[in-house]
Amino acid sequence: MRSLVGGILDAVAGSPAKPPVPYAPTRATFQGAVSAASTSPSQQQVAAMGSTGTLFSIIARITENLAQVGWHLYRTAKPGTPPEHRVEVTSHAALDLWNRPNAFFSRQEFVESFAQHLELTGEAWWLVSKSGNLPLELWPVRPDRMTPVPSTQKFLAGYTYRSPDGDKIPLDLDEVVFLR
């Protein structure tokens, strides 16, 4: 039996899947030497994992273990019944999305990626690619590339993603999941 999300992705996708925002530079740029003073604390924290063996080992162990958790989806118990009478849902579009967040990440890779950001910086960000109101893909993005856009009326107006080229890409509230 074909999954609901898989079928929708096949129907919607006319071209190979691609991330909703650039993950790598799209034009040739001269980066030069970047001083520690010009990088954000989040950038420094993410970079520390690659340069400090002990930190790498600790974060890798935590995130690999988190990614191996057996995730389940449940319907809430009927009113008046104990919570342990909830019913597990074994087939659902949300499970399909969680188990295959996008064409490039398995669930384990997705969880490890955002969990690294969460452990290193205290923040993790997901981008939600949609077709209409239906979420089709989840993408982890680096915390140092995301900026909330404040609003005097609604608290938040949206978010801005800064690409590796420095381009600012506006994102709506429903396109971003922020974890602390």
Tab-separated table of C-alpha atoms in Angstrom:
chain	number	residue	atom	x	y	z
A	1	MET	CA	0.000	0.000	0.000
A	2	ARG	CA	1.359	3.400	-1.031
A	3	SER	CA	1.637	6.023	1.730
A	4	LEU	CA	-0.518	9.131	1.482
A	5	VAL	CA	2.404	11.571	1.582
A	6	GLY	CA	4.411	9.427	-0.849
A	7	GLY	CA	1.541	9.469	-3.315
A	8	ILE	CA	1.052	13.212	-2.969
A	9	LEU	CA	4.785	13.825	-3.388
A	10	ASP	CA	4.795	11.736	-6.565
A	11	ALA	CA	1.806	13.664	-7.897
A	12	VAL	CA	3.150	17.113	-7.017
A	13	ALA	CA	6.821	16.579	-7.849
A	14	GLY	CA	7.586	17.293	-11.452
A	15	SER	CA	11.282	17.751	-10.769
A	16	PRO	CA	13.761	16.396	-8.242
A	17	ALA	CA	13.202	17.576	-4.684
A	18	LYS	CA	15.276	20.509	-3.513
A	19	PRO	CA	15.581	22.326	-0.214
A	20	PRO	CA	13.205	25.277	0.289
A	21	VAL	CA	16.184	27.568	1.000
A	22	PRO	CA	19.817	27.465	-0.180
A	23	TYR	CA	22.092	25.296	1.966
A	24	ALA	CA	25.228	26.172	-0.005
A	25	PRO	CA	26.411	29.276	-1.877
A	26	THR	CA	24.762	29.709	-5.268
A	27	ARG	CA	27.389	32.037	-6.677
A	28	ALA	CA	31.155	32.234	-6.466
A	29	THR	CA	32.185	34.398	-3.531
A	30	PHE	CA	35.443	35.158	-1.846
A	31	GLN	CA	34.983	34.252	1.792
A	32	GLY	CA	38.530	35.048	2.924
A	33	ALA	CA	39.541	34.522	6.510
A	34	VAL	CA	36.604	34.945	8.851
A	35	SER	CA	37.574	36.212	12.275
A	36	ALA	CA	35.909	34.900	15.412
A	37	ALA	CA	34.634	38.430	16.062
A	38	SER	CA	32.603	38.414	12.823
A	39	THR	CA	30.789	35.175	13.627
A	40	SER	CA	27.720	34.863	15.816
A	41	PRO	CA	27.766	32.857	19.056
A	42	SER	CA	25.566	30.234	17.356
A	43	GLN	CA	28.062	29.920	14.476
A	44	GLN	CA	30.901	29.483	16.951
A	45	GLN	CA	28.961	26.864	18.925
A	46	VAL	CA	28.081	24.849	15.813
A	47	ALA	CA	31.682	25.085	14.538
A	48	ALA	CA	33.043	23.907	17.903
A	49	MET	CA	31.616	20.434	17.333
A	50	GLY	CA	33.857	19.917	14.307
A	51	SER	CA	36.980	21.214	15.989
A	52	THR	CA	36.774	19.693	19.472
A	53	GLY	CA	36.948	15.904	19.637
A	54	THR	CA	35.469	15.580	23.120
A	55	LEU	CA	32.523	17.819	22.273
A	56	PHE	CA	31.979	15.920	19.004
A	57	SER	CA	31.914	12.592	20.881
A	58	ILE	CA	29.444	13.828	23.494
A	59	ILE	CA	27.060	15.479	21.024
A	60	ALA	CA	27.264	12.533	18.606
A	61	ARG	CA	26.358	10.080	21.385
A	62	ILE	CA	23.397	12.166	22.561
A	63	THR	CA	21.994	12.816	19.093
A	64	GLU	CA	22.503	9.260	17.809
A	65	ASN	CA	20.646	7.904	20.845
A	66	LEU	CA	17.823	10.407	20.391
A	67	ALA	CA	17.543	9.471	16.707
A	68	GLN	CA	17.164	5.792	17.608
A	69	VAL	CA	14.097	6.385	19.784
A	70	GLY	CA	11.057	4.458	18.590
A	71	TRP	CA	8.627	7.276	17.787
A	72	HIS	CA	4.889	6.574	17.983
A	73	LEU	CA	1.678	8.459	17.300
A	74	TYR	CA	-1.359	8.039	19.563
A	75	ARG	CA	-4.971	9.157	19.614
A	76	THR	CA	-5.944	10.580	22.971
A	77	ALA	CA	-7.980	8.379	25.282
A	78	LYS	CA	-11.737	8.852	25.302
A	79	PRO	CA	-13.026	11.267	27.964
A	80	GLY	CA	-13.398	9.555	31.318
A	81	THR	CA	-10.913	6.771	30.526
A	82	PRO	CA	-7.357	6.541	31.843
A	83	PRO	CA	-4.608	7.997	29.599
A	84	GLU	CA	-3.067	4.549	29.141
A	85	HIS	CA	-6.154	3.570	27.102
A	86	ARG	CA	-4.975	5.767	24.256
A	87	VAL	CA	-4.800	4.065	20.863
A	88	GLU	CA	-1.632	3.888	18.775
A	89	VAL	CA	-1.958	5.111	15.202
A	90	THR	CA	0.172	2.996	12.860
A	91	SER	CA	-0.743	4.543	9.503
A	92	HIS	CA	-1.001	8.302	9.083
A	93	ALA	CA	0.363	11.053	6.817
A	94	ALA	CA	2.144	12.636	9.816
A	95	LEU	CA	4.005	9.360	10.445
A	96	ASP	CA	4.977	9.127	6.777
A	97	LEU	CA	6.353	12.678	6.919
A	98	TRP	CA	8.202	12.041	10.190
A	99	ASN	CA	9.750	8.807	8.924
A	100	ARG	CA	10.873	10.385	5.627
A	101	PRO	CA	11.090	14.161	6.200
A	102	ASN	CA	12.454	14.887	2.709
A	103	ALA	CA	14.209	13.213	-0.218
A	104	PHE	CA	17.675	13.727	1.275
A	105	PHE	CA	17.177	12.966	4.988
A	106	SER	CA	15.971	9.823	6.692
A	107	ARG	CA	14.200	10.322	10.027
A	108	GLN	CA	17.396	9.405	11.844
A	109	GLU	CA	19.499	11.930	9.885
A	110	PHE	CA	16.863	14.622	10.360
A	111	VAL	CA	16.664	14.044	14.126
A	112	GLU	CA	20.464	13.896	14.503
A	113	SER	CA	20.857	17.129	12.549
A	114	PHE	CA	18.366	19.253	14.471
A	115	ALA	CA	19.351	17.623	17.786
A	116	GLN	CA	22.976	18.701	17.207
A	117	HIS	CA	21.809	22.288	16.793
A	118	LEU	CA	19.611	22.003	19.878
A	119	GLU	CA	22.435	20.602	22.030
A	120	LEU	CA	25.065	23.071	20.767
A	121	THR	CA	23.055	26.303	20.691
A	122	GLY	CA	19.840	25.626	22.606
A	123	GLU	CA	17.838	26.192	19.406
A	124	ALA	CA	16.691	24.032	16.513
A	125	TRP	CA	14.784	25.181	13.448
A	126	TRP	CA	12.788	23.235	10.870
A	127	LEU	CA	11.450	24.544	7.591
A	128	VAL	CA	8.144	23.080	6.457
A	129	SER	CA	7.639	22.741	2.698
A	130	LYS	CA	3.964	22.653	1.851
A	131	SER	CA	1.534	22.169	-0.971
A	132	GLY	CA	-1.410	24.351	0.005
A	133	ASN	CA	-1.899	23.627	3.694
A	134	LEU	CA	-0.447	20.107	3.507
A	135	PRO	CA	3.106	19.750	4.869
A	136	LEU	CA	5.135	17.644	2.442
A	137	GLU	CA	8.709	17.987	3.728
A	138	LEU	CA	10.660	18.952	6.847
A	139	TRP	CA	14.147	20.480	6.572
A	140	PRO	CA	16.569	21.255	9.409
A	141	VAL	CA	18.320	24.619	9.127
A	142	ARG	CA	21.220	26.101	11.039
A	143	PRO	CA	20.176	28.300	13.963
A	144	ASP	CA	22.666	31.038	13.073
A	145	ARG	CA	20.855	31.559	9.759
A	146	MET	CA	17.395	32.193	11.269
A	147	THR	CA	16.084	35.486	12.638
A	148	PRO	CA	12.597	36.098	14.049
A	149	VAL	CA	10.854	39.175	12.636
A	150	PRO	CA	9.076	40.959	15.517
A	151	SER	CA	5.624	42.472	15.176
A	152	THR	CA	3.946	45.030	17.421
A	153	GLN	CA	0.550	43.568	16.503
A	154	LYS	CA	1.075	39.767	16.431
A	155	PHE	CA	4.303	39.277	18.487
A	156	LEU	CA	5.957	37.651	15.433
A	157	ALA	CA	5.449	38.627	11.810
A	158	GLY	CA	7.559	35.759	10.449
A	159	TYR	CA	11.189	34.781	10.078
A	160	THR	CA	14.157	35.598	7.878
A	161	TYR	CA	16.619	32.970	6.653
A	162	ARG	CA	20.082	34.257	5.686
A	163	SER	CA	21.519	32.142	2.885
A	164	PRO	CA	25.224	31.265	2.625
A	165	ASP	CA	25.437	34.060	0.022
A	166	GLY	CA	23.958	36.554	2.481
A	167	ASP	CA	20.565	36.764	0.755
A	168	LYS	CA	17.656	37.272	3.142
A	169	ILE	CA	14.705	34.978	2.475
A	170	PRO	CA	11.423	35.879	4.230
A	171	LEU	CA	9.464	32.988	5.716
A	172	ASP	CA	5.904	32.880	7.023
A	173	LEU	CA	5.061	31.716	10.535
A	174	ASP	CA	3.597	28.433	9.254
A	175	GLU	CA	6.790	27.609	7.325
A	176	VAL	CA	8.987	27.418	10.435
A	177	VAL	CA	9.085	25.261	13.565
A	178	PHE	CA	11.291	26.606	16.358
A	179	LEU	CA	12.476	24.287	19.141
A	180	ARG	CA	14.178	25.407	22.348
